[in-house]
Amino acid sequence: MTNVIAWILTILLVVMFCLAGFPKLAGNSEWNRMFVNWGYSHSMLLIVGVLECLGAVALLHRRTILWGAAILAVIMVGAGYTHIAAREGYAVLRPALFLSLIGTTVWLRQR
């Protein structure tokens, strides 16, 4: 049963991070506007999009799950910092939630 839960969480994270990463890679104007408001460049938008997609795909394989989790964790810490620095209040809870899901997924899959 633990294995099933681990894979459900893994697939959920892969889908969520790919859904977050692809619009950034496509140059979505809303994401571009947000990154500019936060003080980041368009290149940072593309870098985050690439890392979100790569990290998500890396979660799927046992040999690369730790690398994928590390990449995504760094992005979530950065996102949390960005929301705090921009004084966006409860928006910091979203990256915190994803960070806890990443940790739980790795823990369940490594057992």
PDB file of C-alpha atoms in Angstrom, residues 24 29 31 48 50-51 58-59 75 85 89 100:
ATOM      1  CA  LYS A  24       7.172  29.242 -18.301  1.00  0.00           C
ATOM      2  CA  SER A  29       2.801  36.509 -20.427  1.00  0.00           C
ATOM      3  CA  TRP A  31       4.347  34.279 -15.645  1.00  0.00           C
ATOM      4  CA  VAL A  48      12.976  27.810 -13.580  1.00  0.00           C
ATOM      5  CA  VAL A  50      13.462  23.932 -17.470  1.00  0.00           C
ATOM      6  CA  LEU A  51      14.430  22.918 -13.929  1.00  0.00           C
ATOM      7  CA  ALA A  58      13.816  12.851 -12.605  1.00  0.00           C
ATOM      8  CA  LEU A  59      11.348  11.875  -9.867  1.00  0.00           C
ATOM      9  CA  ILE A  75      13.157  25.868  -6.606  1.00  0.00           C
ATOM     10  CA  ALA A  85      10.354  39.092   0.048  1.00  0.00           C
ATOM     11  CA  GLY A  89       1.451  36.574   2.722  1.00  0.00           C
ATOM     12  CA  SER A 100       6.692  18.670   2.126  1.00  0.00           C
TER      13      SER A 100
END
